Short mmCIF file of N, CA and C in Angstrom, two decimals:
data_model
loop_
_atom_site.label_atom_id
_atom_site.label_comp_id
_atom_site.label_asym_id
_atom_site.label_seq_id
_atom_site.Cartn_x
_atom_site.Cartn_y
_atom_site.Cartn_z
N ALA A 403 -13.55 -36.04 -24.77
CA ALA A 403 -14.21 -36.86 -25.76
C ALA A 403 -14.72 -38.15 -25.13
N VAL A 404 -13.93 -38.73 -24.21
CA VAL A 404 -14.35 -39.97 -23.55
C VAL A 404 -15.62 -39.72 -22.74
N GLY A 405 -15.66 -38.60 -22.02
CA GLY A 405 -16.84 -38.27 -21.22
C GLY A 405 -18.09 -38.10 -22.07
N THR A 406 -17.97 -37.42 -23.19
CA THR A 406 -19.11 -37.21 -24.09
C THR A 406 -19.57 -38.55 -24.66
N PHE A 407 -18.62 -39.39 -25.06
CA PHE A 407 -18.94 -40.71 -25.60
C PHE A 407 -19.65 -41.56 -24.55
N ALA A 408 -19.14 -41.55 -23.33
CA ALA A 408 -19.74 -42.34 -22.25
C ALA A 408 -21.17 -41.87 -21.98
N ARG A 409 -21.39 -40.57 -21.99
CA ARG A 409 -22.73 -40.04 -21.75
C ARG A 409 -23.69 -40.41 -22.88
N ALA A 410 -23.19 -40.45 -24.10
CA ALA A 410 -24.03 -40.82 -25.24
C ALA A 410 -24.50 -42.27 -25.11
N LEU A 411 -23.70 -43.12 -24.49
CA LEU A 411 -24.04 -44.53 -24.33
C LEU A 411 -24.85 -44.82 -23.08
N ASP A 412 -24.88 -43.88 -22.14
CA ASP A 412 -25.52 -44.11 -20.84
C ASP A 412 -26.96 -43.62 -20.86
N CYS A 413 -27.91 -44.54 -20.69
CA CYS A 413 -29.33 -44.18 -20.74
C CYS A 413 -29.72 -43.19 -19.65
N SER A 414 -29.31 -43.44 -18.42
CA SER A 414 -29.71 -42.55 -17.33
C SER A 414 -29.12 -41.16 -17.51
N SER A 415 -27.95 -41.06 -18.10
CA SER A 415 -27.34 -39.75 -18.34
C SER A 415 -28.11 -38.99 -19.42
N SER A 416 -28.58 -39.69 -20.45
CA SER A 416 -29.30 -39.00 -21.52
C SER A 416 -30.66 -38.51 -21.05
N ILE A 417 -31.19 -39.13 -20.01
CA ILE A 417 -32.45 -38.64 -19.45
C ILE A 417 -32.21 -37.31 -18.75
N ARG A 418 -31.13 -37.22 -17.99
CA ARG A 418 -30.82 -35.99 -17.26
C ARG A 418 -30.24 -34.92 -18.18
N GLN A 419 -29.43 -35.33 -19.15
CA GLN A 419 -28.78 -34.40 -20.08
C GLN A 419 -29.29 -34.74 -21.48
N PRO A 420 -30.45 -34.20 -21.88
CA PRO A 420 -31.10 -34.69 -23.09
C PRO A 420 -30.41 -34.36 -24.41
N SER A 421 -29.49 -33.43 -24.45
CA SER A 421 -28.88 -33.08 -25.73
C SER A 421 -27.39 -33.36 -25.73
N LEU A 422 -26.84 -33.51 -26.92
CA LEU A 422 -25.40 -33.70 -27.04
C LEU A 422 -24.66 -32.49 -26.48
N HIS A 423 -25.22 -31.30 -26.70
CA HIS A 423 -24.62 -30.07 -26.19
C HIS A 423 -24.50 -30.12 -24.66
N MET A 424 -25.57 -30.54 -23.98
CA MET A 424 -25.55 -30.62 -22.52
C MET A 424 -24.59 -31.72 -22.06
N SER A 425 -24.55 -32.83 -22.78
CA SER A 425 -23.62 -33.91 -22.45
C SER A 425 -22.18 -33.46 -22.59
N ALA A 426 -21.91 -32.71 -23.65
CA ALA A 426 -20.55 -32.20 -23.86
C ALA A 426 -20.17 -31.21 -22.77
N ALA A 427 -21.12 -30.38 -22.36
CA ALA A 427 -20.85 -29.42 -21.28
C ALA A 427 -20.55 -30.15 -19.99
N ALA A 428 -21.30 -31.20 -19.71
CA ALA A 428 -21.05 -31.98 -18.50
C ALA A 428 -19.69 -32.66 -18.57
N ALA A 429 -19.35 -33.18 -19.74
CA ALA A 429 -18.07 -33.87 -19.90
C ALA A 429 -16.90 -32.92 -19.77
N SER A 430 -17.13 -31.66 -20.09
CA SER A 430 -16.02 -30.70 -20.06
C SER A 430 -15.69 -30.24 -18.65
N ARG A 431 -16.57 -30.51 -17.69
CA ARG A 431 -16.27 -30.09 -16.32
C ARG A 431 -15.11 -30.91 -15.77
N ASP A 432 -14.52 -30.43 -14.74
CA ASP A 432 -13.28 -30.98 -14.21
C ASP A 432 -13.31 -32.45 -13.84
N ILE A 433 -14.44 -33.01 -13.45
CA ILE A 433 -14.48 -34.38 -12.94
C ILE A 433 -13.94 -35.38 -13.96
N THR A 434 -14.29 -35.22 -15.23
CA THR A 434 -13.82 -36.14 -16.26
C THR A 434 -12.32 -35.98 -16.48
N LEU A 435 -11.87 -34.75 -16.56
CA LEU A 435 -10.45 -34.47 -16.77
C LEU A 435 -9.62 -34.95 -15.58
N PHE A 436 -10.09 -34.69 -14.36
CA PHE A 436 -9.35 -35.13 -13.18
C PHE A 436 -9.26 -36.65 -13.12
N HIS A 437 -10.35 -37.33 -13.47
CA HIS A 437 -10.32 -38.79 -13.47
C HIS A 437 -9.32 -39.31 -14.50
N ALA A 438 -9.31 -38.71 -15.67
CA ALA A 438 -8.37 -39.13 -16.72
C ALA A 438 -6.92 -38.89 -16.30
N MET A 439 -6.65 -37.73 -15.71
CA MET A 439 -5.28 -37.44 -15.26
C MET A 439 -4.86 -38.37 -14.13
N ASP A 440 -5.79 -38.66 -13.21
CA ASP A 440 -5.49 -39.57 -12.11
C ASP A 440 -5.20 -40.98 -12.64
N THR A 441 -5.98 -41.41 -13.61
CA THR A 441 -5.76 -42.73 -14.21
C THR A 441 -4.41 -42.78 -14.92
N LEU A 442 -4.08 -41.74 -15.65
CA LEU A 442 -2.79 -41.68 -16.33
C LEU A 442 -1.64 -41.76 -15.32
N HIS A 443 -1.76 -41.03 -14.23
CA HIS A 443 -0.73 -41.05 -13.18
C HIS A 443 -0.61 -42.45 -12.55
N LYS A 444 -1.75 -43.07 -12.24
CA LYS A 444 -1.74 -44.41 -11.63
C LYS A 444 -1.12 -45.46 -12.55
N HIS A 445 -1.12 -45.18 -13.85
CA HIS A 445 -0.54 -46.12 -14.82
C HIS A 445 0.83 -45.64 -15.30
N ASN A 446 1.50 -44.87 -14.43
CA ASN A 446 2.86 -44.40 -14.69
C ASN A 446 3.00 -43.73 -16.06
N TYR A 447 1.99 -42.99 -16.45
CA TYR A 447 1.99 -42.20 -17.69
C TYR A 447 2.13 -43.06 -18.95
N ASP A 448 1.72 -44.32 -18.82
CA ASP A 448 1.65 -45.21 -19.98
C ASP A 448 0.27 -44.99 -20.62
N LEU A 449 0.26 -44.26 -21.71
CA LEU A 449 -0.98 -43.83 -22.34
C LEU A 449 -1.87 -45.01 -22.75
N SER A 450 -1.31 -46.02 -23.35
CA SER A 450 -2.14 -47.15 -23.81
C SER A 450 -2.76 -47.88 -22.63
N SER A 451 -2.02 -48.02 -21.54
CA SER A 451 -2.55 -48.67 -20.35
C SER A 451 -3.68 -47.85 -19.73
N ALA A 452 -3.48 -46.54 -19.65
CA ALA A 452 -4.51 -45.66 -19.08
C ALA A 452 -5.76 -45.65 -19.95
N ILE A 453 -5.58 -45.61 -21.26
CA ILE A 453 -6.73 -45.60 -22.16
C ILE A 453 -7.53 -46.89 -22.04
N SER A 454 -6.83 -48.01 -21.86
CA SER A 454 -7.55 -49.28 -21.72
C SER A 454 -8.41 -49.31 -20.46
N VAL A 455 -8.04 -48.53 -19.45
CA VAL A 455 -8.85 -48.43 -18.23
C VAL A 455 -10.00 -47.44 -18.45
N LEU A 456 -9.71 -46.33 -19.11
CA LEU A 456 -10.74 -45.31 -19.34
C LEU A 456 -11.79 -45.76 -20.35
N VAL A 457 -11.37 -46.57 -21.33
CA VAL A 457 -12.30 -47.05 -22.36
C VAL A 457 -12.14 -48.57 -22.46
N PRO A 458 -12.67 -49.30 -21.47
CA PRO A 458 -12.57 -50.77 -21.52
C PRO A 458 -13.49 -51.34 -22.61
N LEU A 459 -13.42 -52.64 -22.82
CA LEU A 459 -14.19 -53.28 -23.88
C LEU A 459 -15.69 -53.05 -23.74
N GLY A 460 -16.18 -52.95 -22.51
CA GLY A 460 -17.62 -52.75 -22.29
C GLY A 460 -18.10 -51.34 -22.58
N GLY A 461 -17.19 -50.43 -22.86
CA GLY A 461 -17.56 -49.03 -23.12
C GLY A 461 -16.80 -48.12 -22.18
N PRO A 462 -16.86 -46.84 -22.43
CA PRO A 462 -16.07 -45.89 -21.64
C PRO A 462 -16.57 -45.75 -20.20
N VAL A 463 -15.65 -45.42 -19.31
CA VAL A 463 -15.98 -45.17 -17.92
C VAL A 463 -16.67 -43.81 -17.83
N LEU A 464 -17.77 -43.76 -17.11
CA LEU A 464 -18.52 -42.51 -16.97
C LEU A 464 -18.32 -41.93 -15.58
N CYS A 465 -17.82 -40.72 -15.53
CA CYS A 465 -17.65 -39.99 -14.26
C CYS A 465 -18.76 -38.95 -14.20
N ARG A 466 -19.45 -38.92 -13.08
CA ARG A 466 -20.52 -37.94 -12.91
C ARG A 466 -20.19 -36.99 -11.77
N ASP A 467 -20.54 -35.73 -11.95
CA ASP A 467 -20.38 -34.77 -10.87
C ASP A 467 -21.76 -34.46 -10.28
N GLU A 468 -21.81 -33.60 -9.30
CA GLU A 468 -23.07 -33.28 -8.63
C GLU A 468 -24.13 -32.71 -9.58
N MET A 469 -23.72 -31.94 -10.57
CA MET A 469 -24.69 -31.35 -11.50
C MET A 469 -25.47 -32.43 -12.24
N GLU A 470 -24.83 -33.54 -12.51
CA GLU A 470 -25.48 -34.63 -13.25
C GLU A 470 -26.29 -35.54 -12.35
N GLU A 471 -25.96 -35.57 -11.08
CA GLU A 471 -26.64 -36.46 -10.15
C GLU A 471 -27.99 -35.90 -9.67
N TRP A 472 -28.23 -34.63 -9.90
CA TRP A 472 -29.46 -34.00 -9.43
C TRP A 472 -30.49 -33.95 -10.56
N SER A 473 -31.74 -34.22 -10.23
CA SER A 473 -32.82 -34.12 -11.21
C SER A 473 -33.21 -32.65 -11.39
N ALA A 474 -34.00 -32.39 -12.42
CA ALA A 474 -34.46 -31.02 -12.67
C ALA A 474 -35.32 -30.51 -11.51
N SER A 475 -36.13 -31.38 -10.94
CA SER A 475 -36.97 -30.95 -9.81
C SER A 475 -36.13 -30.65 -8.57
N GLU A 476 -35.07 -31.43 -8.35
CA GLU A 476 -34.17 -31.14 -7.23
C GLU A 476 -33.44 -29.82 -7.44
N ALA A 477 -33.03 -29.56 -8.68
CA ALA A 477 -32.36 -28.30 -8.98
C ALA A 477 -33.30 -27.12 -8.75
N SER A 478 -34.55 -27.29 -9.12
CA SER A 478 -35.55 -26.25 -8.91
C SER A 478 -35.78 -26.00 -7.42
N LEU A 479 -35.88 -27.08 -6.65
CA LEU A 479 -36.02 -26.96 -5.20
C LEU A 479 -34.82 -26.24 -4.59
N PHE A 480 -33.64 -26.58 -5.08
CA PHE A 480 -32.42 -25.95 -4.58
C PHE A 480 -32.46 -24.44 -4.82
N GLU A 481 -32.84 -24.03 -6.02
CA GLU A 481 -32.89 -22.60 -6.34
C GLU A 481 -33.93 -21.88 -5.49
N GLU A 482 -35.07 -22.54 -5.27
CA GLU A 482 -36.10 -21.96 -4.41
C GLU A 482 -35.58 -21.80 -2.98
N ALA A 483 -34.91 -22.83 -2.49
CA ALA A 483 -34.35 -22.80 -1.14
C ALA A 483 -33.26 -21.74 -1.01
N LEU A 484 -32.45 -21.63 -2.03
CA LEU A 484 -31.37 -20.64 -2.01
C LEU A 484 -31.93 -19.22 -1.96
N GLU A 485 -33.03 -19.02 -2.68
CA GLU A 485 -33.68 -17.71 -2.65
C GLU A 485 -34.23 -17.41 -1.25
N LYS A 486 -34.75 -18.44 -0.58
CA LYS A 486 -35.34 -18.25 0.74
C LYS A 486 -34.29 -18.12 1.84
N TYR A 487 -33.26 -18.99 1.81
CA TYR A 487 -32.30 -19.08 2.91
C TYR A 487 -30.91 -18.54 2.60
N GLY A 488 -30.67 -18.14 1.37
CA GLY A 488 -29.31 -17.75 1.02
C GLY A 488 -28.40 -18.97 1.09
N LYS A 489 -27.20 -18.79 1.60
CA LYS A 489 -26.24 -19.91 1.65
C LYS A 489 -26.30 -20.66 2.98
N ASP A 490 -27.44 -20.68 3.64
CA ASP A 490 -27.59 -21.46 4.86
C ASP A 490 -27.92 -22.90 4.46
N PHE A 491 -26.88 -23.65 4.14
CA PHE A 491 -27.04 -24.99 3.58
C PHE A 491 -27.71 -25.96 4.54
N ASN A 492 -27.53 -25.77 5.84
CA ASN A 492 -28.22 -26.63 6.81
C ASN A 492 -29.73 -26.47 6.70
N ASP A 493 -30.22 -25.22 6.63
CA ASP A 493 -31.66 -24.99 6.48
C ASP A 493 -32.16 -25.48 5.13
N ILE A 494 -31.36 -25.29 4.09
CA ILE A 494 -31.75 -25.77 2.76
C ILE A 494 -31.95 -27.28 2.81
N ARG A 495 -31.02 -27.96 3.44
CA ARG A 495 -31.13 -29.42 3.55
C ARG A 495 -32.33 -29.82 4.40
N GLN A 496 -32.48 -29.19 5.55
CA GLN A 496 -33.55 -29.55 6.48
C GLN A 496 -34.94 -29.34 5.88
N ASP A 497 -35.16 -28.20 5.24
CA ASP A 497 -36.50 -27.85 4.78
C ASP A 497 -36.81 -28.21 3.33
N PHE A 498 -35.79 -28.35 2.50
CA PHE A 498 -36.05 -28.57 1.07
C PHE A 498 -35.49 -29.89 0.53
N LEU A 499 -34.29 -30.28 0.95
CA LEU A 499 -33.62 -31.44 0.36
C LEU A 499 -33.07 -32.39 1.43
N PRO A 500 -33.94 -32.93 2.30
CA PRO A 500 -33.44 -33.77 3.40
C PRO A 500 -32.77 -35.07 2.96
N TRP A 501 -33.04 -35.53 1.75
CA TRP A 501 -32.44 -36.77 1.24
C TRP A 501 -31.04 -36.55 0.67
N LYS A 502 -30.63 -35.29 0.53
CA LYS A 502 -29.29 -34.97 0.03
C LYS A 502 -28.36 -34.74 1.22
N SER A 503 -27.11 -35.12 1.06
CA SER A 503 -26.13 -34.85 2.12
C SER A 503 -25.72 -33.38 2.06
N LEU A 504 -25.25 -32.87 3.17
CA LEU A 504 -24.78 -31.49 3.21
C LEU A 504 -23.64 -31.29 2.21
N THR A 505 -22.75 -32.27 2.13
CA THR A 505 -21.63 -32.22 1.18
C THR A 505 -22.15 -32.11 -0.25
N SER A 506 -23.15 -32.90 -0.58
CA SER A 506 -23.72 -32.88 -1.93
C SER A 506 -24.32 -31.51 -2.25
N ILE A 507 -25.02 -30.93 -1.30
CA ILE A 507 -25.64 -29.61 -1.51
C ILE A 507 -24.58 -28.54 -1.72
N ILE A 508 -23.53 -28.59 -0.93
CA ILE A 508 -22.46 -27.59 -1.05
C ILE A 508 -21.72 -27.76 -2.37
N GLU A 509 -21.40 -29.00 -2.75
CA GLU A 509 -20.74 -29.24 -4.03
C GLU A 509 -21.62 -28.76 -5.18
N TYR A 510 -22.91 -29.04 -5.09
CA TYR A 510 -23.83 -28.61 -6.13
C TYR A 510 -23.85 -27.09 -6.22
N TYR A 511 -23.88 -26.42 -5.09
CA TYR A 511 -23.90 -24.95 -5.06
C TYR A 511 -22.72 -24.37 -5.84
N TYR A 512 -21.52 -24.88 -5.56
CA TYR A 512 -20.34 -24.31 -6.23
C TYR A 512 -20.30 -24.64 -7.72
N MET A 513 -20.84 -25.77 -8.13
CA MET A 513 -20.93 -26.07 -9.56
C MET A 513 -22.03 -25.23 -10.19
N TRP A 514 -23.14 -25.06 -9.48
CA TRP A 514 -24.26 -24.27 -9.98
C TRP A 514 -23.83 -22.83 -10.25
N LYS A 515 -22.92 -22.32 -9.43
CA LYS A 515 -22.44 -20.95 -9.62
C LYS A 515 -21.68 -20.77 -10.93
N THR A 516 -21.26 -21.84 -11.57
CA THR A 516 -20.53 -21.75 -12.83
C THR A 516 -21.46 -21.87 -14.04
N THR A 517 -22.76 -22.04 -13.79
CA THR A 517 -23.69 -22.26 -14.90
C THR A 517 -24.24 -20.95 -15.45
N GLU A 518 -24.77 -21.05 -16.65
CA GLU A 518 -25.40 -19.91 -17.30
C GLU A 518 -26.62 -19.44 -16.50
N ARG A 519 -27.31 -20.38 -15.89
CA ARG A 519 -28.51 -20.06 -15.09
C ARG A 519 -28.16 -19.12 -13.94
N TYR A 520 -27.05 -19.38 -13.27
CA TYR A 520 -26.60 -18.51 -12.19
C TYR A 520 -26.23 -17.14 -12.73
N VAL A 521 -25.50 -17.11 -13.82
CA VAL A 521 -25.08 -15.84 -14.42
C VAL A 521 -26.30 -14.99 -14.77
N GLN A 522 -27.34 -15.61 -15.32
CA GLN A 522 -28.56 -14.88 -15.68
C GLN A 522 -29.26 -14.30 -14.45
N GLN A 523 -29.20 -15.00 -13.32
CA GLN A 523 -29.84 -14.51 -12.10
C GLN A 523 -29.07 -13.35 -11.50
N VAL A 524 -27.77 -13.34 -11.66
CA VAL A 524 -26.93 -12.29 -11.11
C VAL A 524 -27.12 -10.99 -11.88
N ILE A 525 -27.30 -11.12 -13.20
CA ILE A 525 -27.44 -9.93 -14.06
C ILE A 525 -28.73 -9.27 -13.84
#
C-alpha cells in the first residue's frame, strides 16, 4: 500500500506507470516489500518507528526497481536487441543500450521475464 501511495504522489512515476493498476503492479514487486522488511529490521521490529521512516511527513518513500527506471522506448529497444542477440547482454549493451550498465540490463531482463509481455511472447 505504501508503494502504491508513493507512486500516486510521484509525478515521474505516473509518467512511466500511467494507471493505478500499473502502479499497484510495480508496488507489488519485491523491491518495496524488501525495503519495508529491511526498515523494520533496522528499527528492531518497532512498527511505529519503521512506519515513520517509510511514510515520513513529506510523503511515503518510493522504491523503484529496474522495470520502473526504463522508459517505454528503452524497453522496446531491449526487446528488439533480445530478439537479435538472445541473452548476449554485452552485445545488447554495446549495440542497443550503451547508456545502461550491464547490471541494469541483466536486472531488467530477469524482471521482464516475470511480465505478461514475456509470457505472451513465449506462448
